[in-house]
Short mmCIF file of C-alpha atoms in Angstrom, two decimals:
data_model
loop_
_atom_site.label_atom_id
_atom_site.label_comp_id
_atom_site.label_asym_id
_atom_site.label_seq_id
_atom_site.Cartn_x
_atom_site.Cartn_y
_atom_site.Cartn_z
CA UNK C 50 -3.61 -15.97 -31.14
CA UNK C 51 -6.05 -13.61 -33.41
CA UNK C 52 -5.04 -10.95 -30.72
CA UNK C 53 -1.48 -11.05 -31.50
CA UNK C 54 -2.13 -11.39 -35.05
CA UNK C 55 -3.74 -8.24 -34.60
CA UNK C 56 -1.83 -6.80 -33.03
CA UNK C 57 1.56 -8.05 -35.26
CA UNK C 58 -0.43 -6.21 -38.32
CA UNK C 59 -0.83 -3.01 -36.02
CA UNK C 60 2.51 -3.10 -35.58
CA UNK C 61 3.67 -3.57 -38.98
CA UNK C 62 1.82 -1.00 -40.51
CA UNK C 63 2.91 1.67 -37.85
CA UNK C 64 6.54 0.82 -38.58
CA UNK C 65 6.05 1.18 -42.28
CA UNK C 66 4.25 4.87 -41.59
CA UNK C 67 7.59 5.86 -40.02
CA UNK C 68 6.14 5.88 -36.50
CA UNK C 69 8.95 3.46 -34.67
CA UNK C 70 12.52 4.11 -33.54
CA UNK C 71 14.50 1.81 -31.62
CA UNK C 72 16.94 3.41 -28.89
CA UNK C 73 19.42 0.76 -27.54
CA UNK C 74 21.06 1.39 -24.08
CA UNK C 75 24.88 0.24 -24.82
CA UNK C 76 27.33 2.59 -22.14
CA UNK C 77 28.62 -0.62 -20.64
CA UNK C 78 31.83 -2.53 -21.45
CA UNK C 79 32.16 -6.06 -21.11
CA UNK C 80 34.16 -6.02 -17.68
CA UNK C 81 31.97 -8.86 -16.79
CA UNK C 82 32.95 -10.64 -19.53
CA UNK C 83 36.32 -10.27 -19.32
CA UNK C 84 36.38 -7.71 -22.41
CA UNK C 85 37.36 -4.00 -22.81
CA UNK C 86 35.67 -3.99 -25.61
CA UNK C 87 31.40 -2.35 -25.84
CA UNK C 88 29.23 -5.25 -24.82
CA UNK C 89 27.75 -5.18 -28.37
CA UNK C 90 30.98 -6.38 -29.87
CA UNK C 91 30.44 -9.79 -27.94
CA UNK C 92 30.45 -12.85 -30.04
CA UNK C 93 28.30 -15.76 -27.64
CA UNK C 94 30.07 -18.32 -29.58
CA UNK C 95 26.87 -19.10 -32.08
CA UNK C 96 28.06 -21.03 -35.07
CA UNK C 97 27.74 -17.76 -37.37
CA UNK C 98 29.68 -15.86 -35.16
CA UNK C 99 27.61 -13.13 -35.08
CA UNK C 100 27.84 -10.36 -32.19
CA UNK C 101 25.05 -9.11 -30.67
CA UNK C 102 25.20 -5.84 -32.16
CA UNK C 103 24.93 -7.64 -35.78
CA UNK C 104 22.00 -10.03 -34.34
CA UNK C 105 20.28 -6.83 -33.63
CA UNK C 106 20.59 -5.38 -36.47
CA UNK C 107 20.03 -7.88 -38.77
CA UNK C 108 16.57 -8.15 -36.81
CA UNK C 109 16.09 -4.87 -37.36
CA UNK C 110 16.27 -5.48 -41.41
CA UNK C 111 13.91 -8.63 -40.97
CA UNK C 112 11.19 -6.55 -39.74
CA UNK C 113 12.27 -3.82 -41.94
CA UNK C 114 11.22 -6.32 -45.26
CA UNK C 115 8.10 -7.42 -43.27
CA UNK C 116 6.85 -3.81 -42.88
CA UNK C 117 7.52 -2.97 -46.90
CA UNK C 118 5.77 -6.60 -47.77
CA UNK C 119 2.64 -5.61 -45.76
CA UNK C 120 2.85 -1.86 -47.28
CA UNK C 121 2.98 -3.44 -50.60
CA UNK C 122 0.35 -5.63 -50.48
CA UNK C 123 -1.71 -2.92 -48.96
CA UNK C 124 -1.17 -0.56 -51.92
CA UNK C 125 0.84 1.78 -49.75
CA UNK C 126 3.95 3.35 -50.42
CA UNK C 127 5.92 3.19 -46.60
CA UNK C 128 10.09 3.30 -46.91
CA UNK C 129 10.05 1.21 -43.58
CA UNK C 130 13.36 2.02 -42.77
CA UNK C 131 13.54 2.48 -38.88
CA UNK C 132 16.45 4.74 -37.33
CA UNK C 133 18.34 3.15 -34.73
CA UNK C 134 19.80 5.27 -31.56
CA UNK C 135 22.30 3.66 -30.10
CA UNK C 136 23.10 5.23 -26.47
CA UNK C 137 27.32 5.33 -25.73
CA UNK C 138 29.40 6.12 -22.90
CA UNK C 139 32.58 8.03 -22.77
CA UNK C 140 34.15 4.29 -22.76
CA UNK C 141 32.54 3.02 -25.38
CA UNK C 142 31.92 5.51 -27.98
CA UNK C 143 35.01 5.20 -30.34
CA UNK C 144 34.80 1.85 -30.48
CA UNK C 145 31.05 1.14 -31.19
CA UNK C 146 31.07 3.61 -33.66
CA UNK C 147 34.39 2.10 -35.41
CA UNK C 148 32.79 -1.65 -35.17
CA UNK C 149 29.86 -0.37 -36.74
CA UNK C 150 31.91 1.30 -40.00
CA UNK C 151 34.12 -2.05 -39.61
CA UNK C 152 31.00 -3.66 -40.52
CA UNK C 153 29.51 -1.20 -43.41
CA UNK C 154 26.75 -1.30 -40.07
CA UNK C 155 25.70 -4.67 -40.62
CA UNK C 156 23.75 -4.11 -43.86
CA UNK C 157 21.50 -0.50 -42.40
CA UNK C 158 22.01 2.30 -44.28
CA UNK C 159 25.05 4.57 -42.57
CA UNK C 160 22.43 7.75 -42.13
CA UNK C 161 19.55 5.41 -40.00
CA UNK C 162 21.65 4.58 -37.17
CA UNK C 163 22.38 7.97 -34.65
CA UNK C 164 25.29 7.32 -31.53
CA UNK C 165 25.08 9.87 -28.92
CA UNK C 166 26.74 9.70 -25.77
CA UNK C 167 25.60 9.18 -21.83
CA UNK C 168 26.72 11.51 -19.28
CA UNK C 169 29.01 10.77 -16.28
CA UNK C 170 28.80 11.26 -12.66
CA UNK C 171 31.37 11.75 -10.09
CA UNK C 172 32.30 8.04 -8.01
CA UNK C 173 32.50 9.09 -3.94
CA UNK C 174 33.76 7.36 -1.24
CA UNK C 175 31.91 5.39 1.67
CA UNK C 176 32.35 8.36 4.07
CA UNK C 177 31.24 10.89 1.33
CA UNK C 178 34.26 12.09 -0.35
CA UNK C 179 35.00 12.66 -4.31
CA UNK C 180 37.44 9.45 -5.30
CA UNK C 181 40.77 11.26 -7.35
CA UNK C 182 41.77 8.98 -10.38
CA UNK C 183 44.70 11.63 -10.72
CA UNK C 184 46.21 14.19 -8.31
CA UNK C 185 44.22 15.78 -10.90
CA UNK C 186 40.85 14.26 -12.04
CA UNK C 187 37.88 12.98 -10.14
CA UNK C 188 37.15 9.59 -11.03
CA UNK C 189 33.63 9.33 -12.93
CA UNK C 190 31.82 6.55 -14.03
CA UNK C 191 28.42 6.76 -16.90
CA UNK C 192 25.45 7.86 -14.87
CA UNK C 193 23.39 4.57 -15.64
CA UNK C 194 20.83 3.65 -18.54
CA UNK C 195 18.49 6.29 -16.75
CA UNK C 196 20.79 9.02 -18.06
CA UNK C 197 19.58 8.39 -21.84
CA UNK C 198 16.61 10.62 -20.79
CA UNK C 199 18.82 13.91 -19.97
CA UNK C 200 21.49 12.25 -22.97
CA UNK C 201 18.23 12.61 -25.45
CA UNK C 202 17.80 15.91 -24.29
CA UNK C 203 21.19 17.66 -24.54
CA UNK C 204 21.63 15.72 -27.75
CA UNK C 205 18.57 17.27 -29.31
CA UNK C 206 17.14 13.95 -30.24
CA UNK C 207 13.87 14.32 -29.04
CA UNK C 208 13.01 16.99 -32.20
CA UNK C 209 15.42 14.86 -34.47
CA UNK C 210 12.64 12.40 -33.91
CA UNK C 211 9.90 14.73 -33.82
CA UNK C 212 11.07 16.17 -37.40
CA UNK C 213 11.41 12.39 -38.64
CA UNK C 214 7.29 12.03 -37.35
CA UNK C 215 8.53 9.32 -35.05
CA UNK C 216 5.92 8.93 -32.34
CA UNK C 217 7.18 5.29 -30.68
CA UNK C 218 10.23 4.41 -29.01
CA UNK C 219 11.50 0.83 -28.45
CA UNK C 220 13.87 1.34 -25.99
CA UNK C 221 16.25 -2.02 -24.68
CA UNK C 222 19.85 -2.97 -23.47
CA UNK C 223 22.47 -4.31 -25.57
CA UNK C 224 22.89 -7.60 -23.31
CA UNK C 225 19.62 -9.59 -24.30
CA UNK C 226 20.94 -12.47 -27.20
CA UNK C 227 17.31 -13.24 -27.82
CA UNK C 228 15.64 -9.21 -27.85
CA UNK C 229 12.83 -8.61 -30.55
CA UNK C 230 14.00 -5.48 -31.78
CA UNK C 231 11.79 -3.26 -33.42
CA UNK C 232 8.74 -6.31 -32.28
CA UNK C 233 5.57 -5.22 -34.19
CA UNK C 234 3.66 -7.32 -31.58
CA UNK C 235 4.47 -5.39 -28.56
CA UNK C 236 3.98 -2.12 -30.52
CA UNK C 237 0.42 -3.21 -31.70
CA UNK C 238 -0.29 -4.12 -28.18
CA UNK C 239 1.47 -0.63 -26.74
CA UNK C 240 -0.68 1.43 -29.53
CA UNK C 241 -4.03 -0.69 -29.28
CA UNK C 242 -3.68 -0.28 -25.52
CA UNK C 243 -3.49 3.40 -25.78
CA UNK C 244 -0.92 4.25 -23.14
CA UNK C 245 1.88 6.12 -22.87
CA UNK C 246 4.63 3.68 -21.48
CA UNK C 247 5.30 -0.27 -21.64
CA UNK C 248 7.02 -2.64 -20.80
CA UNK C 249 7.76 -6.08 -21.90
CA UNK C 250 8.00 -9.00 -17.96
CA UNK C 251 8.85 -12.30 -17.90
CA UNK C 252 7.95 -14.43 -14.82
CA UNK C 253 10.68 -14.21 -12.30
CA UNK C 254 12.23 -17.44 -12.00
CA UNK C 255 13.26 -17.98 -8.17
CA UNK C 256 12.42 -15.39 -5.13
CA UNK C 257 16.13 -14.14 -5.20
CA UNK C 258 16.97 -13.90 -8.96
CA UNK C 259 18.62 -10.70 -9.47
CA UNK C 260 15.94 -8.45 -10.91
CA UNK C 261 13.85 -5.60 -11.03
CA UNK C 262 10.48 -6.38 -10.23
CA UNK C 263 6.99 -4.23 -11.00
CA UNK C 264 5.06 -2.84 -8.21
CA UNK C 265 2.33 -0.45 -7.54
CA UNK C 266 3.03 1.44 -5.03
CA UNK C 267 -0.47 2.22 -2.94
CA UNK C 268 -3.82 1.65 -4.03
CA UNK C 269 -4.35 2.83 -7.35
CA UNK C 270 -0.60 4.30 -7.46
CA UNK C 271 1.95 4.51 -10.15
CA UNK C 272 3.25 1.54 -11.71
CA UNK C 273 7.19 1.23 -10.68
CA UNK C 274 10.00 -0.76 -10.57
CA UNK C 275 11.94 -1.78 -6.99
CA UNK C 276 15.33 -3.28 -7.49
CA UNK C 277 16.25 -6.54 -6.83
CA UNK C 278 18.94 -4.70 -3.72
CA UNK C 279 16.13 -2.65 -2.70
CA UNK C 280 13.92 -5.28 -2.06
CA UNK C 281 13.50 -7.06 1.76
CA UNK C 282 13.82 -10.56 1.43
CA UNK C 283 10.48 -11.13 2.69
CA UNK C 284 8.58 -9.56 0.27
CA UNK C 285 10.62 -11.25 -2.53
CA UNK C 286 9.54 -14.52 -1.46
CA UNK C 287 6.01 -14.09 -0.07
CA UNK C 288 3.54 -15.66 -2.13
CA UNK C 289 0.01 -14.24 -3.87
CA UNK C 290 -2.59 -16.87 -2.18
CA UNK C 291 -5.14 -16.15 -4.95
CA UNK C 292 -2.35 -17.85 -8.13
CA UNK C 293 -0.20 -19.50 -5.97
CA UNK C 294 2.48 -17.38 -7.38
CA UNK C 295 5.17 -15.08 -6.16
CA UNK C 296 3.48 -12.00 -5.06
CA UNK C 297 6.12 -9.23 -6.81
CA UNK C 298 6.24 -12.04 -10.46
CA UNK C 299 7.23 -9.67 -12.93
CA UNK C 300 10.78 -8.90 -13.55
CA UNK C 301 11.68 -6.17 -15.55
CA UNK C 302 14.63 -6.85 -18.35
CA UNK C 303 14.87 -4.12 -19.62
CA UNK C 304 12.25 -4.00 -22.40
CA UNK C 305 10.27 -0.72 -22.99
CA UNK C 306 8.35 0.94 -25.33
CA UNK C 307 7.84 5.06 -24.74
CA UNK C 308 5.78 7.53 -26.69
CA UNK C 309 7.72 10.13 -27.67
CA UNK C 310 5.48 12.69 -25.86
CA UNK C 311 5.90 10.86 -22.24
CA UNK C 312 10.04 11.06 -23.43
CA UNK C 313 10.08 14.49 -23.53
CA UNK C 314 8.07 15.14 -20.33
CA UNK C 315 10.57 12.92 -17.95
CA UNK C 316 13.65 14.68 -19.98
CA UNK C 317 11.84 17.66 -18.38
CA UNK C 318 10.69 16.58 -15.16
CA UNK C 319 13.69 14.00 -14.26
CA UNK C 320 15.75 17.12 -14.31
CA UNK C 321 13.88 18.75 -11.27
CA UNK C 322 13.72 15.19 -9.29
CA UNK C 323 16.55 13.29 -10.33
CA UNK C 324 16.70 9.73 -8.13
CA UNK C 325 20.06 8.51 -7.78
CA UNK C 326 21.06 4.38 -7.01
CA UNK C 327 23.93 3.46 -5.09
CA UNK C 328 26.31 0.61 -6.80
CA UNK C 329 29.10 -0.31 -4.56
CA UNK C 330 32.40 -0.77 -6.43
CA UNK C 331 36.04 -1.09 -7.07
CA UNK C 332 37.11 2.21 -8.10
CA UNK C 333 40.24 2.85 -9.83
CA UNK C 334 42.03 5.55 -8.16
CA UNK C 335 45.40 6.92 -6.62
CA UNK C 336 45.74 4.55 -3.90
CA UNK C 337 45.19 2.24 -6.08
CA UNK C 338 41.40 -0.09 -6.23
CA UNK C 339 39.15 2.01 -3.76
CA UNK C 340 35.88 0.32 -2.64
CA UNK C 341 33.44 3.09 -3.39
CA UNK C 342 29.78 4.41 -4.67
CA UNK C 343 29.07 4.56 -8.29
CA UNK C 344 25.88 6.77 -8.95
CA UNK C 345 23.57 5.87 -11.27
CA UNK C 346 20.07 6.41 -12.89
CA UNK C 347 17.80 3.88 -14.10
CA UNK C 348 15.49 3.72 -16.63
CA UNK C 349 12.73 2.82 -14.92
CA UNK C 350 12.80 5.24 -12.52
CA UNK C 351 10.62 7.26 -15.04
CA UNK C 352 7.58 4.39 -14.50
CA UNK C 353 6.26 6.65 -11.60
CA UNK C 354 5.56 9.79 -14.46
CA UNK C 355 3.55 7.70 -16.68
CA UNK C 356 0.22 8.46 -16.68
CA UNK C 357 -0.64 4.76 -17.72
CA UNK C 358 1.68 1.86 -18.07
CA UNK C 359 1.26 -1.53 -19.94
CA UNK C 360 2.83 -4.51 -19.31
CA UNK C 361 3.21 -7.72 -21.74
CA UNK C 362 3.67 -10.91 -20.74
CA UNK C 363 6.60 -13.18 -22.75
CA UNK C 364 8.21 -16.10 -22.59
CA UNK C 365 11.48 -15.85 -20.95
CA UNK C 366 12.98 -18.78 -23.16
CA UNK C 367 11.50 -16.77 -26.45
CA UNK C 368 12.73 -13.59 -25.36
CA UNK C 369 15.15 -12.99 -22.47
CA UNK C 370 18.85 -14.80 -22.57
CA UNK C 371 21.08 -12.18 -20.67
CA UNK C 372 24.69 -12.47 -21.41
CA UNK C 373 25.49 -10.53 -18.02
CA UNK C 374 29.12 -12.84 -16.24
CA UNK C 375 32.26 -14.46 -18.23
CA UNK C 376 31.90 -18.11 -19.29
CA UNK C 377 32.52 -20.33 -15.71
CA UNK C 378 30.23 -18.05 -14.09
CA UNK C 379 27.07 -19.53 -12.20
CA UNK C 380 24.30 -17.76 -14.81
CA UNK C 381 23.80 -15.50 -17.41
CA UNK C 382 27.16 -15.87 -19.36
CA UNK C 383 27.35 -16.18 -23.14
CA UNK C 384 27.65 -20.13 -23.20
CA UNK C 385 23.71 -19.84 -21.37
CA UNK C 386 23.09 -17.53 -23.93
CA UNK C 387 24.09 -19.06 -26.86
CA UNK C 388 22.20 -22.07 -25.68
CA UNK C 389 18.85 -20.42 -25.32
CA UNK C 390 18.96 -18.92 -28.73
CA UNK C 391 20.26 -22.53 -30.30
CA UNK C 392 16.94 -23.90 -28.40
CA UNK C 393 14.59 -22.07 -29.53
CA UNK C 394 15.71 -21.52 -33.26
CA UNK C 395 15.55 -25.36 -33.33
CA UNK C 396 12.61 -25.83 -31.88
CA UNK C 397 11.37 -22.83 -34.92
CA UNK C 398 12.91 -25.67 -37.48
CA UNK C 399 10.86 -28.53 -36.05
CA UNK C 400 7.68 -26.89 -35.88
CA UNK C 401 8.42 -25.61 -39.79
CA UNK C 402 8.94 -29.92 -40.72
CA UNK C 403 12.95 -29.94 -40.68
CA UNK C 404 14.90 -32.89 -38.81
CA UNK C 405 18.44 -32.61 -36.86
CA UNK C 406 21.02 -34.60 -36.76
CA UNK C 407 24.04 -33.99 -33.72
CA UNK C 408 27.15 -35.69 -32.77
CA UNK C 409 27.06 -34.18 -29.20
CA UNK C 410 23.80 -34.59 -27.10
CA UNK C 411 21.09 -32.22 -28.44
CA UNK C 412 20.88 -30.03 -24.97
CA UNK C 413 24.41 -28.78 -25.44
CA UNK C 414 23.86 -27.79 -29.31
CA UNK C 415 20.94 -26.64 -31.39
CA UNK C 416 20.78 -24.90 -34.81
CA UNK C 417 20.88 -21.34 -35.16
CA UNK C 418 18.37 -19.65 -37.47
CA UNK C 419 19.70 -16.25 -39.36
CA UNK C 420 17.81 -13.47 -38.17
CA UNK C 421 17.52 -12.12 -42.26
CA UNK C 422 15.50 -15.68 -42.18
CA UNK C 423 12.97 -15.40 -39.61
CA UNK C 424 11.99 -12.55 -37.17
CA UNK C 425 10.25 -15.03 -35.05
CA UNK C 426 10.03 -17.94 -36.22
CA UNK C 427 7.71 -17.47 -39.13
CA UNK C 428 8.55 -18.18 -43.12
CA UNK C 429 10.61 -21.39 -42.66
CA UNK C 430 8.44 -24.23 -44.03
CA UNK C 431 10.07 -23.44 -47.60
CA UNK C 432 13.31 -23.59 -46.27
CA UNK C 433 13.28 -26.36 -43.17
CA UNK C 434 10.20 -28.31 -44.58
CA UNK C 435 11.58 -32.07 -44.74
CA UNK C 436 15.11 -31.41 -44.65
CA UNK C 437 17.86 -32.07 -42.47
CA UNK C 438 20.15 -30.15 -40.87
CA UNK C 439 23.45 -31.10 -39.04
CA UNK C 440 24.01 -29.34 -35.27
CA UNK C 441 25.42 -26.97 -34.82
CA UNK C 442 25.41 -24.51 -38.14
CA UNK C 443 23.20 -21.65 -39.08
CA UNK C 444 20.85 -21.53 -41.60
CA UNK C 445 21.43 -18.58 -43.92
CA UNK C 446 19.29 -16.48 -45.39
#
């Protein structure tokens, strides 16, 4: 505990220098989910309402006030405002950036948040052909979150953040209900540890859960990431006889944290090596749905660059609640979701002396804590301490 404290104060006080941006990886559309609309948009079904994109940035503000309270009572002088890049696709572009004026951008000043688009990539066919939307036009679908590297690029936003003095990137996807945006913890422990890319794993829960999993590959190799379709079966579930636990444990969800120097040497060096991952789909096209090869690039397939890698251990049901398949799916839908985050904001309410009542059992329901509240959990005796609250509802800043 006094290492995180540490580190929390590390964090805070390189946030109000100026020092963090958060880049959020939001090309996809809710297919899935049964939505046209950018993933962001989705509303889990919390009692507020709230989409993810607002739960995001409304985190973003908490820590935001944290960073100018610790400023203050430091004697310094830090603005704390972080900017927020927020990665589109040709798909979703219009529409996150009219959601976001629809919403005055959820309370952040217009001129911190940056869109920029990812680029696209030709879809082929199993025996290696181009797929034709059109008599006309190739098919193309976004070239995966990998292509925010080469997107950053072409964009110019690697000086745009070298001009603001930014020198730490917290980089995530849009589907994560519960992500600590902006978390001053994992940037204490990123700067204290000195290195020059992160990561955020949570314990993989079964041997075939669909993730990414760390690996180093050879003795004293780089750090990487294998995907879940890339990995044999029997590696997946062979065990580590020294713990007793899986042997590959750490998943990777899609939480890292970049310096901005290693960003712009993989915008540089991806471009020579670019690795390409096959995702067989249905492809729209003239004759109609074609089963076909998307190509795409993944973040992590910049791990092997680093010249040292981190990774931080968190609690799956504290940080991790993917909202992935529509409701009636098996996993990861927003119903799953929104129970995760109404689990552990009420178990934030207990521990900070409030009571609940519920009409329905208390597994299916929960209270939902406003992110303008609490970041993590902290600063709710005042407002919880011997009251009661009534499940579900929110409690408001």
């Amino acid at each position: 505990m006094d290492e995180r404290e540490r580190w929390w104060k590390m964090g805070l006080k390189a946030i109000s220098d100026g020092k963090l941006a958060v880049l959020l990886l939001s090309g996809g559309q809710g297919t899935r989910l049964g939505s046209s609309d950018p993933k962001g948009c989705v509303n889990i079904g919390l009692p507020s309402g709230k989409s993810l994109f607002q739960l995001q940035a409304e985190r973003i503000l908490c820590v935001q006030r944290l960073a100018a309270q610790v400023t203050s009572e430091g004697g310094g002088s830090g603005s704390a405002a972080i900017h927020w890049y927020i990665m589109t696709s040709p798909f979703t572009d219009d529409a996150t950036r009219k959601y976001f004026e629809g919403h005055k951008y959820f309370g952040l000043e217009s001129d911190q948040v940056t869109f920029f688009q990812q680029g696209t990539i030709p879809c082929v066919s199993k025996d290696g052909r181009f797929i034709m939307e059109t008599p006309y036009k190739v098919a193309k679908a976004p070239d995966g979150n990998g292509g925010v590297y080469s997107a950053l690029k072409s964009s110019k936003l690697l000086e745009d953040m070298a001009t603001r003095g930014i020198k730490y990137i917290d980089c995530y996807g849009v589907d994560n209900a519960l992500v600590r945006v902006a978390d001053p913890t994992f940037l204490g422990y990123f700067i204290d540890k000195g290195v020059s890319a992160g990561a955020k794993v949570v314990r993989k829960a079964y041997p075939q859960e669909k993730v990414g999993v760390f690996v180093r590959r050879g003795k004293g190799g780089p750090l990487t990431v294998v995907e879940y379709s890339e990995l044999d079966p029997s590696l997946a579930s062979a065990i580590n006889q020294e713990t007793g636990r899986l042997r590959f444990c750490w998943s990777n969800v899609c939480l890292h944290m970049f310096t901005l120097d290693f960003l712009n040497q993989v915008a540089n060096g991806l471009e020579k090596d670019s690795v390409y991952h096959l995702a067989e789909k249905k492809i729209p096209s003239i004759h109609g749905q074609t089963v076909g090869f998307k190509l795409e690039q993944f973040i992590f397939d910049a791990f092997p660059y680093a010249p040292s890698t981190a990774l931080f251990e968190v609690l799956r049901e504290e940080e991790f609640a993917p909202v992935k398949n529509a409701n009636g799916s098996n996993f990861d839908t927003p119903d799953s979701a929104r129970l995760l985050v109404l689990r552990l904001h009420t178990r934030w309410v207990i521990a900070a002396g409030g009571f609940l009542t519920h009409s329905v059992p208390l597994y299916a329901t929960g209270v939902e804590v406003s992110p303008l509240c609490s970041y993590a959990g902290e600063n709710l005796e005042a407002i919880c301490r011997g009251r009661t609250f009534h499940a579900p509802c929110e409690i408001g800043f």
